[in-house]
């Protein structure tokens, strides 16, 4: 059983900052790529940021480049999203994703957290 738990969401004023965390637990052999996605009301879920297992490569959605930073601590099985210069259009539910191998010779599967609400409003 694998579990992803997000934290750090909340209400922030435009121009403010938040830091999201997502910790993975359970029966895990290895975690490959991890990422953050978001879904605003009435819209599809979009990628926010992705990071490889060794943190050697990151990718960002166009709307967050230069404002958000993704990082991970493999010792803690945790991925972070530092969000700066927040805008009202960043308001959404933010979901953590991890590509996980549960057995050394087994396949990888995609797992999701339950989501955390981020609201940017004055």
Tab-separated table of N, CA and C in Angstrom:
chain	number	residue	atom	x	y	z
A	1	UNK	N	0.848	-1.191	0.000
A	1	UNK	CA	0.000	0.000	0.000
A	1	UNK	C	0.884	1.241	0.000
A	2	UNK	N	0.542	2.192	-0.846
A	2	UNK	CA	1.311	3.429	-0.991
A	2	UNK	C	0.403	4.611	-0.702
A	3	UNK	N	0.969	5.585	-0.027
A	3	UNK	CA	0.180	6.761	0.321
A	3	UNK	C	1.003	8.025	0.063
A	4	UNK	N	0.360	9.027	-0.556
A	4	UNK	CA	0.962	10.342	-0.761
A	4	UNK	C	0.131	11.364	0.016
A	5	UNK	N	0.780	12.122	0.865
A	5	UNK	CA	0.069	13.099	1.686
A	5	UNK	C	0.645	14.474	1.449
A	6	UNK	N	-0.216	15.382	0.971
A	6	UNK	CA	0.195	16.759	0.709
A	6	UNK	C	-0.114	17.647	1.902
A	7	UNK	N	0.632	18.721	2.026
A	7	UNK	CA	0.375	19.712	3.056
A	7	UNK	C	0.911	21.062	2.589
A	8	UNK	N	0.487	22.133	3.267
A	8	UNK	CA	1.026	23.448	2.982
A	8	UNK	C	0.105	24.376	2.220
A	9	UNK	N	-1.043	23.890	1.777
A	9	UNK	CA	-1.963	24.754	1.068
A	9	UNK	C	-2.625	25.752	2.006
A	10	UNK	N	-3.374	26.678	1.415
A	10	UNK	CA	-4.070	27.654	2.230
A	10	UNK	C	-4.437	28.887	1.443
A	11	UNK	N	-4.789	29.939	2.176
A	11	UNK	CA	-5.170	31.214	1.591
A	11	UNK	C	-3.993	32.183	1.692
A	12	UNK	N	-3.674	32.828	0.575
A	12	UNK	CA	-2.559	33.779	0.550
A	12	UNK	C	-2.941	34.955	-0.332
A	13	UNK	N	-2.403	36.112	-0.029
A	13	UNK	CA	-2.669	37.291	-0.831
A	13	UNK	C	-1.832	37.294	-2.106
A	14	UNK	N	-2.307	37.959	-3.135
A	14	UNK	CA	-1.494	38.075	-4.360
A	14	UNK	C	-0.109	38.626	-4.039
A	15	UNK	N	0.899	38.026	-4.683
A	15	UNK	CA	2.279	38.400	-4.418
A	15	UNK	C	2.921	37.615	-3.300
A	16	UNK	N	2.135	36.854	-2.574
A	16	UNK	CA	2.647	36.079	-1.455
A	16	UNK	C	3.276	34.769	-1.878
A	17	UNK	N	3.672	33.979	-0.875
A	17	UNK	CA	4.357	32.712	-1.115
A	17	UNK	C	3.737	31.601	-0.278
A	18	UNK	N	3.846	30.389	-0.793
A	18	UNK	CA	3.470	29.178	-0.074
A	18	UNK	C	4.459	28.089	-0.447
A	19	UNK	N	4.617	27.132	0.462
A	19	UNK	CA	5.441	25.971	0.179
A	19	UNK	C	4.617	24.715	0.422
A	20	UNK	N	4.449	23.940	-0.639
A	20	UNK	CA	3.736	22.675	-0.537
A	20	UNK	C	4.721	21.539	-0.314
A	21	UNK	N	4.279	20.549	0.450
A	21	UNK	CA	5.071	19.337	0.671
A	21	UNK	C	4.215	18.124	0.360
A	22	UNK	N	4.865	17.078	-0.074
A	22	UNK	CA	4.173	15.811	-0.341
A	22	UNK	C	5.105	14.681	0.078
A	23	UNK	N	4.663	13.905	1.049
A	23	UNK	CA	5.465	12.798	1.564
A	23	UNK	C	4.836	11.475	1.170
A	24	UNK	N	5.686	10.580	0.663
A	24	UNK	CA	5.251	9.262	0.222
A	24	UNK	C	5.619	8.226	1.270
A	25	UNK	N	4.698	7.320	1.544
A	25	UNK	CA	4.970	6.262	2.511
A	25	UNK	C	4.358	4.962	2.023
A	26	UNK	N	4.801	3.867	2.653
A	26	UNK	CA	4.264	2.562	2.300
A	26	UNK	C	5.326	1.634	1.770
A	27	UNK	N	4.864	0.593	1.112
A	27	UNK	CA	5.752	-0.427	0.574
A	27	UNK	C	6.314	0.046	-0.762
A	28	UNK	N	7.544	0.563	-0.735
A	28	UNK	CA	8.158	1.194	-1.906
A	28	UNK	C	9.572	0.676	-2.098
A	29	UNK	N	9.907	0.298	-3.342
A	29	UNK	CA	11.286	-0.043	-3.654
A	29	UNK	C	12.035	1.201	-4.121
A	30	UNK	N	11.416	1.953	-5.032
A	30	UNK	CA	12.048	3.184	-5.513
A	30	UNK	C	10.984	4.141	-6.033
A	31	UNK	N	11.344	5.422	-6.006
A	31	UNK	CA	10.480	6.458	-6.552
A	31	UNK	C	11.195	7.104	-7.726
A	32	UNK	N	10.581	7.094	-8.866
A	32	UNK	CA	11.171	7.707	-10.048
A	32	UNK	C	10.788	9.188	-10.076
A	33	UNK	N	10.200	9.633	-11.142
A	33	UNK	CA	9.831	11.043	-11.240
A	33	UNK	C	8.714	11.384	-10.246
A	34	UNK	N	8.738	12.628	-9.808
A	34	UNK	CA	7.665	13.164	-8.961
A	34	UNK	C	7.228	14.494	-9.549
A	35	UNK	N	6.026	14.889	-9.207
A	35	UNK	CA	5.559	16.139	-9.792
A	35	UNK	C	4.365	16.721	-9.081
A	36	UNK	N	4.050	17.935	-9.471
A	36	UNK	CA	2.875	18.636	-8.977
A	36	UNK	C	1.979	19.009	-10.161
A	37	UNK	N	0.696	18.822	-9.958
A	37	UNK	CA	-0.318	19.181	-10.937
A	37	UNK	C	-1.351	20.048	-10.220
A	38	UNK	N	-2.172	20.754	-10.985
A	38	UNK	CA	-3.238	21.534	-10.365
A	38	UNK	C	-4.485	21.519	-11.236
A	39	UNK	N	-5.602	21.689	-10.561
A	39	UNK	CA	-6.875	21.692	-11.256
A	39	UNK	C	-7.749	22.789	-10.672
A	40	UNK	N	-8.096	23.745	-11.513
A	40	UNK	CA	-8.998	24.825	-11.122
A	40	UNK	C	-10.427	24.405	-11.452
A	41	UNK	N	-11.417	25.000	-10.803
A	41	UNK	CA	-12.817	24.644	-11.071
A	41	UNK	C	-13.165	24.790	-12.546
A	42	UNK	N	-13.758	23.730	-13.092
A	42	UNK	CA	-14.176	23.765	-14.478
A	42	UNK	C	-13.076	23.576	-15.491
A	43	UNK	N	-11.858	23.292	-15.028
A	43	UNK	CA	-10.726	23.125	-15.945
A	43	UNK	C	-10.104	21.750	-15.770
A	44	UNK	N	-9.289	21.370	-16.751
A	44	UNK	CA	-8.584	20.098	-16.689
A	44	UNK	C	-7.376	20.199	-15.751
A	45	UNK	N	-6.924	19.037	-15.302
A	45	UNK	CA	-5.723	19.005	-14.477
A	45	UNK	C	-4.508	19.269	-15.351
A	46	UNK	N	-3.665	20.213	-14.950
A	46	UNK	CA	-2.492	20.598	-15.725
A	46	UNK	C	-1.224	20.345	-14.933
A	47	UNK	N	-0.143	20.106	-15.645
A	47	UNK	CA	1.143	19.930	-14.990
A	47	UNK	C	1.668	21.283	-14.509
A	48	UNK	N	2.197	21.298	-13.298
A	48	UNK	CA	2.821	22.490	-12.742
A	48	UNK	C	4.338	22.354	-12.797
A	49	UNK	N	4.854	21.237	-12.270
A	49	UNK	CA	6.295	21.035	-12.241
A	49	UNK	C	6.601	19.551	-12.082
A	50	UNK	N	7.715	19.123	-12.685
A	50	UNK	CA	8.165	17.745	-12.618
A	50	UNK	C	9.636	17.713	-12.235
A	51	UNK	N	10.052	16.614	-11.570
A	51	UNK	CA	11.454	16.471	-11.184
A	51	UNK	C	11.839	15.008	-11.272
A	52	UNK	N	13.025	14.739	-11.800
A	52	UNK	CA	13.499	13.362	-11.930
A	52	UNK	C	13.980	12.820	-10.585
A	53	UNK	N	14.283	11.522	-10.559
A	53	UNK	CA	14.612	10.871	-9.295
A	53	UNK	C	15.869	11.436	-8.653
A	54	UNK	N	16.859	11.806	-9.450
A	54	UNK	CA	18.091	12.352	-8.908
A	54	UNK	C	18.131	13.861	-8.898
A	55	UNK	N	16.990	14.476	-9.146
A	55	UNK	CA	16.864	15.946	-9.188
A	55	UNK	C	17.724	16.567	-10.273
A	56	UNK	N	18.125	15.761	-11.257
A	56	UNK	CA	18.987	16.289	-12.305
A	56	UNK	C	18.235	17.091	-13.338
A	57	UNK	N	16.936	16.894	-13.394
A	57	UNK	CA	16.143	17.585	-14.408
A	57	UNK	C	14.808	18.016	-13.831
A	58	UNK	N	14.412	19.228	-14.155
A	58	UNK	CA	13.108	19.740	-13.755
A	58	UNK	C	12.411	20.348	-14.973
A	59	UNK	N	11.107	20.338	-14.920
A	59	UNK	CA	10.304	20.963	-15.968
A	59	UNK	C	9.177	21.736	-15.307
A	60	UNK	N	8.765	22.821	-15.944
A	60	UNK	CA	7.718	23.661	-15.389
A	60	UNK	C	6.688	24.027	-16.449
A	61	UNK	N	5.455	24.193	-15.994
A	61	UNK	CA	4.442	24.733	-16.874
A	61	UNK	C	4.776	26.178	-17.203
A	62	UNK	N	4.379	26.621	-18.379
A	62	UNK	CA	4.747	27.964	-18.831
A	62	UNK	C	4.265	29.045	-17.870
A	63	UNK	N	3.118	28.846	-17.271
A	63	UNK	CA	2.526	29.897	-16.441
A	63	UNK	C	3.225	30.061	-15.091
A	64	UNK	N	4.074	29.110	-14.710
A	64	UNK	CA	4.720	29.198	-13.392
A	64	UNK	C	6.234	29.348	-13.477
A	65	UNK	N	6.782	29.314	-14.679
A	65	UNK	CA	8.233	29.435	-14.832
A	65	UNK	C	8.734	30.737	-14.223
A	66	UNK	N	9.815	30.624	-13.452
A	66	UNK	CA	10.400	31.800	-12.820
A	66	UNK	C	9.763	32.156	-11.491
A	67	UNK	N	8.632	31.538	-11.159
A	67	UNK	CA	7.953	31.827	-9.895
A	67	UNK	C	7.922	30.619	-8.958
A	68	UNK	N	7.819	29.421	-9.513
A	68	UNK	CA	7.731	28.194	-8.710
A	68	UNK	C	9.028	27.401	-8.839
A	69	UNK	N	9.372	26.693	-7.766
A	69	UNK	CA	10.547	25.830	-7.770
A	69	UNK	C	10.194	24.484	-7.148
A	70	UNK	N	10.484	23.416	-7.879
A	70	UNK	CA	10.253	22.068	-7.365
A	70	UNK	C	11.579	21.495	-6.876
A	71	UNK	N	11.523	20.754	-5.774
A	71	UNK	CA	12.709	20.093	-5.239
A	71	UNK	C	12.255	18.824	-4.524
A	72	UNK	N	13.214	17.968	-4.183
A	72	UNK	CA	12.860	16.735	-3.488
A	72	UNK	C	13.968	16.329	-2.537
A	73	UNK	N	13.578	15.608	-1.510
A	73	UNK	CA	14.501	15.031	-0.535
A	73	UNK	C	14.256	13.533	-0.562
A	74	UNK	N	15.128	12.802	-1.245
A	74	UNK	CA	14.916	11.359	-1.414
A	74	UNK	C	15.015	10.606	-0.093
A	75	UNK	N	15.786	11.113	0.842
A	75	UNK	CA	15.894	10.449	2.142
A	75	UNK	C	14.568	10.483	2.896
A	76	UNK	N	13.763	11.500	2.599
A	76	UNK	CA	12.461	11.645	3.252
A	76	UNK	C	11.299	11.276	2.339
A	77	UNK	N	11.612	10.827	1.123
A	77	UNK	CA	10.552	10.504	0.152
A	77	UNK	C	9.567	11.670	0.010
A	78	UNK	N	10.102	12.862	-0.053
A	78	UNK	CA	9.279	14.064	-0.050
A	78	UNK	C	9.632	14.964	-1.229
A	79	UNK	N	8.601	15.530	-1.833
A	79	UNK	CA	8.770	16.510	-2.886
A	79	UNK	C	8.135	17.815	-2.422
A	80	UNK	N	8.767	18.925	-2.802
A	80	UNK	CA	8.316	20.245	-2.385
A	80	UNK	C	7.987	21.111	-3.601
A	81	UNK	N	7.139	22.089	-3.373
A	81	UNK	CA	6.866	23.096	-4.396
A	81	UNK	C	6.871	24.455	-3.707
A	82	UNK	N	7.909	25.230	-3.975
A	82	UNK	CA	7.978	26.592	-3.463
A	82	UNK	C	7.309	27.509	-4.468
A	83	UNK	N	6.283	28.209	-4.021
A	83	UNK	CA	5.499	29.059	-4.899
A	83	UNK	C	5.650	30.509	-4.453
A	84	UNK	N	6.228	31.318	-5.311
A	84	UNK	CA	6.423	32.732	-5.026
A	84	UNK	C	5.628	33.586	-6.007
A	85	UNK	N	5.458	34.855	-5.655
A	85	UNK	CA	4.749	35.804	-6.530
A	85	UNK	C	3.414	35.232	-6.985
A	86	UNK	N	2.670	34.712	-6.056
A	86	UNK	CA	1.413	34.045	-6.395
A	86	UNK	C	0.396	35.014	-6.968
A	87	UNK	N	-0.385	34.503	-7.907
A	87	UNK	CA	-1.405	35.281	-8.602
A	87	UNK	C	-2.774	34.635	-8.377
A	88	UNK	N	-3.843	35.396	-8.505
A	88	UNK	CA	-5.179	34.794	-8.350
A	88	UNK	C	-5.401	33.612	-9.287
A	89	UNK	N	-4.811	33.646	-10.464
A	89	UNK	CA	-4.985	32.539	-11.404
A	89	UNK	C	-4.238	31.273	-10.994
A	90	UNK	N	-3.458	31.338	-9.931
A	90	UNK	CA	-2.821	30.139	-9.388
A	90	UNK	C	-3.772	29.372	-8.470
A	91	UNK	N	-4.927	29.944	-8.193
A	91	UNK	CA	-5.905	29.283	-7.332
A	91	UNK	C	-6.356	27.967	-7.957
A	92	UNK	N	-6.217	26.889	-7.193
A	92	UNK	CA	-6.550	25.555	-7.681
A	92	UNK	C	-6.330	24.543	-6.558
A	93	UNK	N	-6.753	23.323	-6.817
A	93	UNK	CA	-6.350	22.209	-5.971
A	93	UNK	C	-5.057	21.648	-6.554
A	94	UNK	N	-4.049	21.532	-5.731
A	94	UNK	CA	-2.745	21.056	-6.153
A	94	UNK	C	-2.571	19.599	-5.746
A	95	UNK	N	-2.175	18.775	-6.716
A	95	UNK	CA	-2.016	17.342	-6.496
A	95	UNK	C	-0.564	16.934	-6.683
A	96	UNK	N	-0.125	16.059	-5.810
A	96	UNK	CA	1.201	15.462	-5.908
A	96	UNK	C	1.097	14.148	-6.674
A	97	UNK	N	2.102	13.864	-7.481
A	97	UNK	CA	2.162	12.612	-8.240
A	97	UNK	C	3.541	11.994	-8.093
A	98	UNK	N	3.576	10.667	-8.023
A	98	UNK	CA	4.857	9.967	-7.948
A	98	UNK	C	4.785	8.694	-8.780
A	99	UNK	N	5.859	8.431	-9.504
A	99	UNK	CA	5.995	7.191	-10.274
A	99	UNK	C	6.820	6.234	-9.422
A	100	UNK	N	6.183	5.142	-8.978
A	100	UNK	CA	6.756	4.306	-7.935
A	100	UNK	C	6.899	2.860	-8.398
A	101	UNK	N	8.037	2.285	-8.041
A	101	UNK	CA	8.269	0.853	-8.231
A	101	UNK	C	8.197	0.203	-6.862
A	102	UNK	N	7.305	-0.746	-6.690
A	102	UNK	CA	7.108	-1.346	-5.383
A	102	UNK	C	7.978	-2.578	-5.159
A	103	UNK	N	8.373	-3.241	-6.249
A	103	UNK	CA	9.253	-4.407	-6.168
A	103	UNK	C	10.454	-4.157	-7.065
A	104	UNK	N	11.619	-4.749	-6.714
A	104	UNK	CA	12.839	-4.441	-7.461
A	104	UNK	C	12.726	-4.831	-8.921
A	105	UNK	N	11.933	-5.848	-9.217
A	105	UNK	CA	11.788	-6.301	-10.602
A	105	UNK	C	10.373	-6.070	-11.128
A	106	UNK	N	9.640	-5.238	-10.424
A	106	UNK	CA	8.259	-5.015	-10.817
A	106	UNK	C	8.074	-3.782	-11.673
A	107	UNK	N	6.885	-3.549	-12.138
A	107	UNK	CA	6.593	-2.385	-12.971
A	107	UNK	C	6.451	-1.126	-12.124
A	108	UNK	N	6.408	0.004	-12.794
A	108	UNK	CA	6.151	1.265	-12.096
A	108	UNK	C	4.674	1.632	-12.242
A	109	UNK	N	4.175	2.306	-11.234
A	109	UNK	CA	2.796	2.764	-11.240
A	109	UNK	C	2.756	4.236	-10.857
A	110	UNK	N	1.710	4.902	-11.291
A	110	UNK	CA	1.507	6.313	-10.970
A	110	UNK	C	0.550	6.430	-9.793
A	111	UNK	N	0.988	7.169	-8.772
A	111	UNK	CA	0.168	7.374	-7.586
A	111	UNK	C	-0.105	8.866	-7.390
A	112	UNK	N	-1.266	9.166	-6.801
A	112	UNK	CA	-1.682	10.547	-6.586
A	112	UNK	C	-2.006	10.798	-5.125
A	113	UNK	N	-1.749	12.025	-4.698
A	113	UNK	CA	-2.209	12.458	-3.391
A	113	UNK	C	-3.659	12.903	-3.460
A	114	UNK	N	-4.184	13.302	-2.306
A	114	UNK	CA	-5.592	13.666	-2.223
A	114	UNK	C	-5.849	15.109	-2.628
A	115	UNK	N	-4.785	15.891	-2.744
A	115	UNK	CA	-4.922	17.279	-3.159
A	115	UNK	C	-4.950	18.240	-1.990
A	116	UNK	N	-4.433	19.449	-2.227
A	116	UNK	CA	-4.475	20.502	-1.216
A	116	UNK	C	-4.888	21.807	-1.897
A	117	UNK	N	-5.791	22.526	-1.274
A	117	UNK	CA	-6.341	23.732	-1.880
A	117	UNK	C	-5.392	24.910	-1.684
A	118	UNK	N	-5.144	25.624	-2.772
A	118	UNK	CA	-4.396	26.883	-2.730
A	118	UNK	C	-5.314	27.969	-3.272
A	119	UNK	N	-5.538	28.991	-2.463
A	119	UNK	CA	-6.392	30.106	-2.864
A	119	UNK	C	-5.600	31.398	-2.756
A	120	UNK	N	-5.537	32.127	-3.868
A	120	UNK	CA	-4.816	33.400	-3.909
A	120	UNK	C	-5.852	34.506	-4.076
A	121	UNK	N	-6.019	35.273	-3.033
A	121	UNK	CA	-7.067	36.288	-3.050
A	121	UNK	C	-6.763	37.361	-2.017
A	122	UNK	N	-7.190	38.590	-2.327
A	122	UNK	CA	-7.025	39.681	-1.376
A	122	UNK	C	-8.293	39.834	-0.539
